[in-house]
């Protein structure tokens, strides 16, 4: 008999765990997500860095210190196996004042303890060789070549596609509302879509991990949201070659200046603590954005005019009591594993978190895991028409004319790309058509015009392929429909 | 090799194609949409063609007249053809790469008429913060939804911007039974043509001048927007903020010429117009590349757009006949007081030209002067929303030396 595993939350943590658990013959893995698509929680809005693992104090935050560097190393395999967009461009932690060097030396020392290779403190000359357009007043920096950047939701999608291909069952629009425990053992989860039996429950619910944990009576920690806000600029604005950090403060790694993997200059985040109840407060604020602007300018004085901004957004870090990742099997309830408080650097650590969970299942739950005869580590990336060489593009169009039809002007996303995205959405089980699902898979609507031109076109394709009325296509799941009915709906008095 | 490749099948491109064909040129017209007409098919209200056809038409009707001619004249054209790249191979040869369901194709032309229109400014560009939820549309997007695909976006609407598009959409929503709760305008005066401003009175829609929308809140869909008052320097007045409940926010905050492809090949852009710098034949700073319509500067009347298309076609013809526009002593046309937008930038005095201009602020009892050539005209009123189209005669232009300035001033009573 197979051991049934229910993973709550299809963010980067839950997805990574599902993928690694799909390697085992004797597990039946269910991945449960309340949103209409995967990766729409904390994993959606962050700085997208594969961190260097040098800044977490192993005394205070042993899990973070251990898993970050391990995760960084694992990502090198994962991005290739799963064809996840990435770049390894390294980071500079910049010293603007003489005192900053003391802090940098502290970081170097911590990095050594954590096993981070290749770090070096560079002088002014070397600094400007690495990053010519930095604030000319910078004095030097800590150079961490192992830092990289990925597309965080594309990563979640890639991992989930691979997990599903290896037998994981994804339950979307399924919210866990209770957990059944009998005789000190978990029995399954109650959801809006019925009961899902489980022998092991893994709580990877991001901001809500404290609430899920409370469902089995474990309430020794709380998650509170810490907001970070960002600006993204138009593609013709030159940005840095490296990821630029200021010298950090105890609360945060500071406002980063970087060219994100799609080629846009991005600045952010700040760090603002919110009350525990505000886990849905993803609103950008003028104060927060101003703070980011001011701080980014210290590293990168030639920020463009505000009219070159194409998007602002905010993310919420799930800050746990104590500050370290909480990854453990709970002794009082057999079968319940917390993967909670996965704040930064959770994206970096995710693959390592997944292996940590395997270890816990083996060691603490005493389950003997049997590897599958054939497990497929690979997943092919989606076609990006705009990245193809002309000959290749033409071959594709010959086979399928829809690849020649450009839908998104700014990023040259074709109808073919979008149809492929829809096919992949259907493969993992996305039921509600949404523009955001297409956006994160194809980059359509994320360019200069932010979709004002192509959103309707994408909605039409979604409506056709999903067989729904155009107005029922959503922006990001139920409740965010693009219309309320046909143009006569109000005159007929059908909507109040 | 085509004589001219026209990029964009809106009114500028259509007019250019018809004219170029009638001038005997070998023409190729490309448009990315499934249909020709550009944004006209979504503009189902009247107000098109009064100057050009001497008759008031709707957008689709206006487009239809040109499309009929395109077909009658057998002008080669592709729809679903998106131009990916322009290459200025030499002054005499240009390559255009476009994508279509038949493949990625390369075509060559002696000239290009670039008529790719404009794009709308969106919420992020005008500094609105808050939640990124459903229910926020640009005006054109809502118009497409309603008037081409028959979808009602929402029922309680706040509109940002009192330009023509915003006002026409206010009426459109009201006619469909939606409640337009407010039109919010940053400037102290409305942005649209007088006949469109009347819409607000007709439908009892409140207009807030010197106000701006700064924030949107909602869970899945817009629930409310925050509005603040600004002073005469457009600075926010603290404590003046208030919320309006609504489910839809329409952004009608102006258009920006769509000139990415031209920028990429180094055409010089006029930062105030947003479009390229051109001479009197609407040739850009790249020989043989002409531009017309909203890609040149934002027009208020489709008639001017069509006129520019035809002028660009004449330019292409002159270019082909002479292997380039003959060298001339170009006179620079310069902005004087209260002139915000001005084109063309260089004129020669060899022909009469129309100059297109917009003022920065409204003014009554106005003198428009060109001091260098001692030309003066009087207008009862000028407004930023209304483009001034002024004819300079060849013999007038010839009186100038190196430059001619356009000044808009208050006339003495
Ligand atoms: C501003 C910011 C910047 C950051 N920068 C970086 C960085 O550069 N590098 C880095 O490594 N890390 C970074 N992080 C951290 C990283 O983003 C997170 O650690 C990581 O995304 C957490 O992933 P997760 O899967 O644990 O959580 P989530 O992505 O939130 O996944 C949890 C999922 O659980 C679902 N869920 C919750 N409750 C239920 C329920 N009852 N039933 C069903 N489903 C439920 C949610 O919908 C969600 O999809 C940053 C975070 C933020 C906010």
Short mmCIF file of N, CA and C and ligand atoms in Angstrom, two decimals, chain A residues 8-14 32-35 41-43 45-49 51 174-176 204-206 208 212 228 230 269 315-317 342-348, ligand 1:
data_model
loop_
_atom_site.label_atom_id
_atom_site.label_comp_id
_atom_site.label_asym_id
_atom_site.label_seq_id
_atom_site.Cartn_x
_atom_site.Cartn_y
_atom_site.Cartn_z
N UNK A 8 0.20 20.91 1.46
CA UNK A 8 -0.68 22.08 1.40
C UNK A 8 0.12 23.28 0.91
N UNK A 9 -0.26 23.78 -0.26
CA UNK A 9 0.40 24.97 -0.79
C UNK A 9 1.30 24.67 -1.97
N UNK A 10 0.91 25.21 -3.15
CA UNK A 10 1.73 25.01 -4.34
C UNK A 10 2.54 26.27 -4.63
N UNK A 11 3.34 26.66 -3.65
CA UNK A 11 4.34 27.70 -3.88
C UNK A 11 5.65 27.01 -4.20
N UNK A 12 6.73 27.75 -4.11
CA UNK A 12 8.02 27.15 -4.46
C UNK A 12 8.36 26.02 -3.48
N UNK A 13 7.97 26.15 -2.20
CA UNK A 13 8.28 25.10 -1.23
C UNK A 13 7.47 23.84 -1.52
N UNK A 14 6.14 24.00 -1.58
CA UNK A 14 5.28 22.84 -1.81
C UNK A 14 5.60 22.15 -3.13
N UNK A 32 -2.00 20.45 -2.87
CA UNK A 32 -3.29 21.14 -2.71
C UNK A 32 -3.08 22.65 -2.67
N UNK A 33 -3.83 23.35 -3.50
CA UNK A 33 -3.63 24.81 -3.62
C UNK A 33 -4.97 25.50 -3.72
N UNK A 34 -5.13 26.58 -2.92
CA UNK A 34 -6.43 27.26 -2.94
C UNK A 34 -6.61 28.18 -4.15
N UNK A 35 -5.51 28.68 -4.70
CA UNK A 35 -5.63 29.56 -5.86
C UNK A 35 -5.94 28.79 -7.14
N UNK A 41 1.18 32.66 -4.42
CA UNK A 41 1.33 33.15 -3.04
C UNK A 41 2.58 34.01 -2.92
N UNK A 42 3.33 33.79 -1.86
CA UNK A 42 4.56 34.55 -1.63
C UNK A 42 5.51 34.41 -2.83
N UNK A 43 5.47 33.24 -3.43
CA UNK A 43 6.41 32.97 -4.52
C UNK A 43 6.20 33.84 -5.74
N UNK A 45 5.68 37.29 -5.87
CA UNK A 45 6.25 38.63 -5.86
C UNK A 45 7.44 38.67 -4.91
N UNK A 46 8.62 38.57 -5.47
CA UNK A 46 9.83 38.67 -4.66
C UNK A 46 10.98 39.15 -5.52
N UNK A 47 12.19 39.16 -4.98
CA UNK A 47 13.30 39.73 -5.72
C UNK A 47 13.89 38.73 -6.72
N UNK A 48 13.47 37.46 -6.62
CA UNK A 48 13.83 36.44 -7.60
C UNK A 48 15.31 36.10 -7.61
N UNK A 49 15.96 36.26 -6.47
CA UNK A 49 17.39 35.98 -6.42
C UNK A 49 17.68 34.59 -5.90
N UNK A 51 20.18 33.43 -3.76
CA UNK A 51 21.12 34.12 -2.87
C UNK A 51 22.41 33.34 -2.68
N UNK A 174 -8.62 24.49 -4.31
CA UNK A 174 -8.98 23.60 -3.21
C UNK A 174 -8.35 24.16 -1.94
N UNK A 175 -9.21 24.64 -1.06
CA UNK A 175 -8.70 25.28 0.15
C UNK A 175 -8.83 24.34 1.34
N UNK A 176 -7.74 24.18 2.04
CA UNK A 176 -7.77 23.33 3.23
C UNK A 176 -8.44 24.13 4.36
N UNK A 204 2.97 23.56 3.77
CA UNK A 204 3.84 24.51 3.06
C UNK A 204 2.98 25.69 2.62
N UNK A 205 2.15 26.18 3.55
CA UNK A 205 1.11 27.15 3.20
C UNK A 205 1.57 28.61 3.28
N UNK A 206 2.85 28.84 3.27
CA UNK A 206 3.34 30.21 3.16
C UNK A 206 2.88 31.10 4.29
N UNK A 208 0.09 31.44 5.49
CA UNK A 208 -0.97 30.83 6.31
C UNK A 208 -0.50 29.59 7.07
N UNK A 212 -2.67 26.81 9.44
CA UNK A 212 -2.76 25.37 9.14
C UNK A 212 -2.23 24.57 10.33
N UNK A 228 7.28 44.13 1.08
CA UNK A 228 8.37 44.70 0.28
C UNK A 228 7.81 45.21 -1.03
N UNK A 230 8.30 47.22 -4.96
CA UNK A 230 9.24 47.27 -6.09
C UNK A 230 8.77 48.22 -7.19
N UNK A 269 13.44 45.41 -2.52
CA UNK A 269 12.26 45.86 -1.78
C UNK A 269 12.68 46.62 -0.51
N UNK A 315 5.21 42.45 -2.38
CA UNK A 315 5.17 41.06 -1.93
C UNK A 315 5.16 41.03 -0.42
N UNK A 316 4.72 39.90 0.16
CA UNK A 316 4.70 39.76 1.62
C UNK A 316 5.60 38.60 2.03
N UNK A 317 6.57 38.91 2.86
CA UNK A 317 7.42 37.85 3.39
C UNK A 317 6.72 37.22 4.58
N UNK A 342 8.76 30.20 5.79
CA UNK A 342 9.73 30.18 4.69
C UNK A 342 9.82 31.58 4.09
N UNK A 343 10.52 32.42 4.84
CA UNK A 343 10.76 33.79 4.39
C UNK A 343 12.01 33.77 3.51
N UNK A 344 12.54 34.92 3.20
CA UNK A 344 13.75 34.94 2.41
C UNK A 344 14.86 34.27 3.20
N UNK A 345 15.73 33.49 2.64
CA UNK A 345 15.88 33.12 1.22
C UNK A 345 15.16 31.82 0.85
N UNK A 346 13.82 31.83 0.95
CA UNK A 346 13.07 30.61 0.72
C UNK A 346 13.11 30.12 -0.72
N UNK A 347 13.14 31.07 -1.64
CA UNK A 347 13.19 30.68 -3.05
C UNK A 347 14.49 29.93 -3.31
N UNK A 348 15.57 30.48 -2.81
CA UNK A 348 16.88 29.86 -2.98
C UNK A 348 16.90 28.49 -2.32
C1 LIG C 1 9.55 40.90 -0.92
C2 LIG C 1 10.16 39.54 -0.92
C3 LIG C 1 11.43 39.34 -1.48
C4 LIG C 1 12.00 38.08 -1.48
N1 LIG C 1 13.17 37.87 -2.14
C5 LIG C 1 13.71 36.62 -2.19
C6 LIG C 1 14.87 36.35 -2.95
O1 LIG C 1 15.38 37.20 -3.67
N2 LIG C 1 15.42 35.12 -2.90
C7 LIG C 1 14.87 34.14 -2.12
O2 LIG C 1 15.44 33.07 -2.08
N3 LIG C 1 13.73 34.34 -1.45
C8 LIG C 1 13.13 35.55 -1.48
N4 LIG C 1 11.95 35.76 -0.83
C9 LIG C 1 11.35 34.66 -0.11
C10 LIG C 1 10.59 33.71 -1.00
O3 LIG C 1 9.80 34.42 -1.92
C11 LIG C 1 9.74 32.82 -0.14
O4 LIG C 1 10.54 32.25 0.82
C12 LIG C 1 9.07 31.69 -0.92
O5 LIG C 1 8.43 32.18 -2.08
C13 LIG C 1 8.07 30.99 -0.05
O6 LIG C 1 7.46 29.99 -0.79
P1 LIG C 1 6.36 29.05 -0.17
O7 LIG C 1 6.09 28.01 -1.14
O8 LIG C 1 6.82 28.65 1.16
O9 LIG C 1 5.12 29.99 0.07
P2 LIG C 1 3.98 30.42 -1.00
O10 LIG C 1 4.58 30.74 -2.31
O11 LIG C 1 3.17 31.46 -0.35
O12 LIG C 1 3.16 29.10 -1.14
C14 LIG C 1 2.15 28.76 -0.22
C15 LIG C 1 0.92 28.39 -0.95
O13 LIG C 1 -0.01 27.86 -0.04
C16 LIG C 1 -1.30 28.19 -0.45
N5 LIG C 1 -2.21 28.05 0.69
C17 LIG C 1 -2.22 28.76 1.82
N6 LIG C 1 -3.21 28.35 2.63
C18 LIG C 1 -3.84 27.35 2.00
C19 LIG C 1 -4.94 26.51 2.33
N7 LIG C 1 -5.62 26.63 3.47
N8 LIG C 1 -5.34 25.58 1.44
C20 LIG C 1 -4.68 25.44 0.27
N9 LIG C 1 -3.64 26.21 -0.08
C21 LIG C 1 -3.20 27.15 0.78
C22 LIG C 1 -1.12 29.61 -0.92
O14 LIG C 1 -2.15 30.00 -1.78
C23 LIG C 1 0.24 29.56 -1.61
O15 LIG C 1 0.13 29.33 -3.00
C24 LIG C 1 11.33 37.01 -0.86
C25 LIG C 1 10.05 37.23 -0.33
C26 LIG C 1 9.44 38.46 -0.43
C27 LIG C 1 8.05 38.63 0.04
#
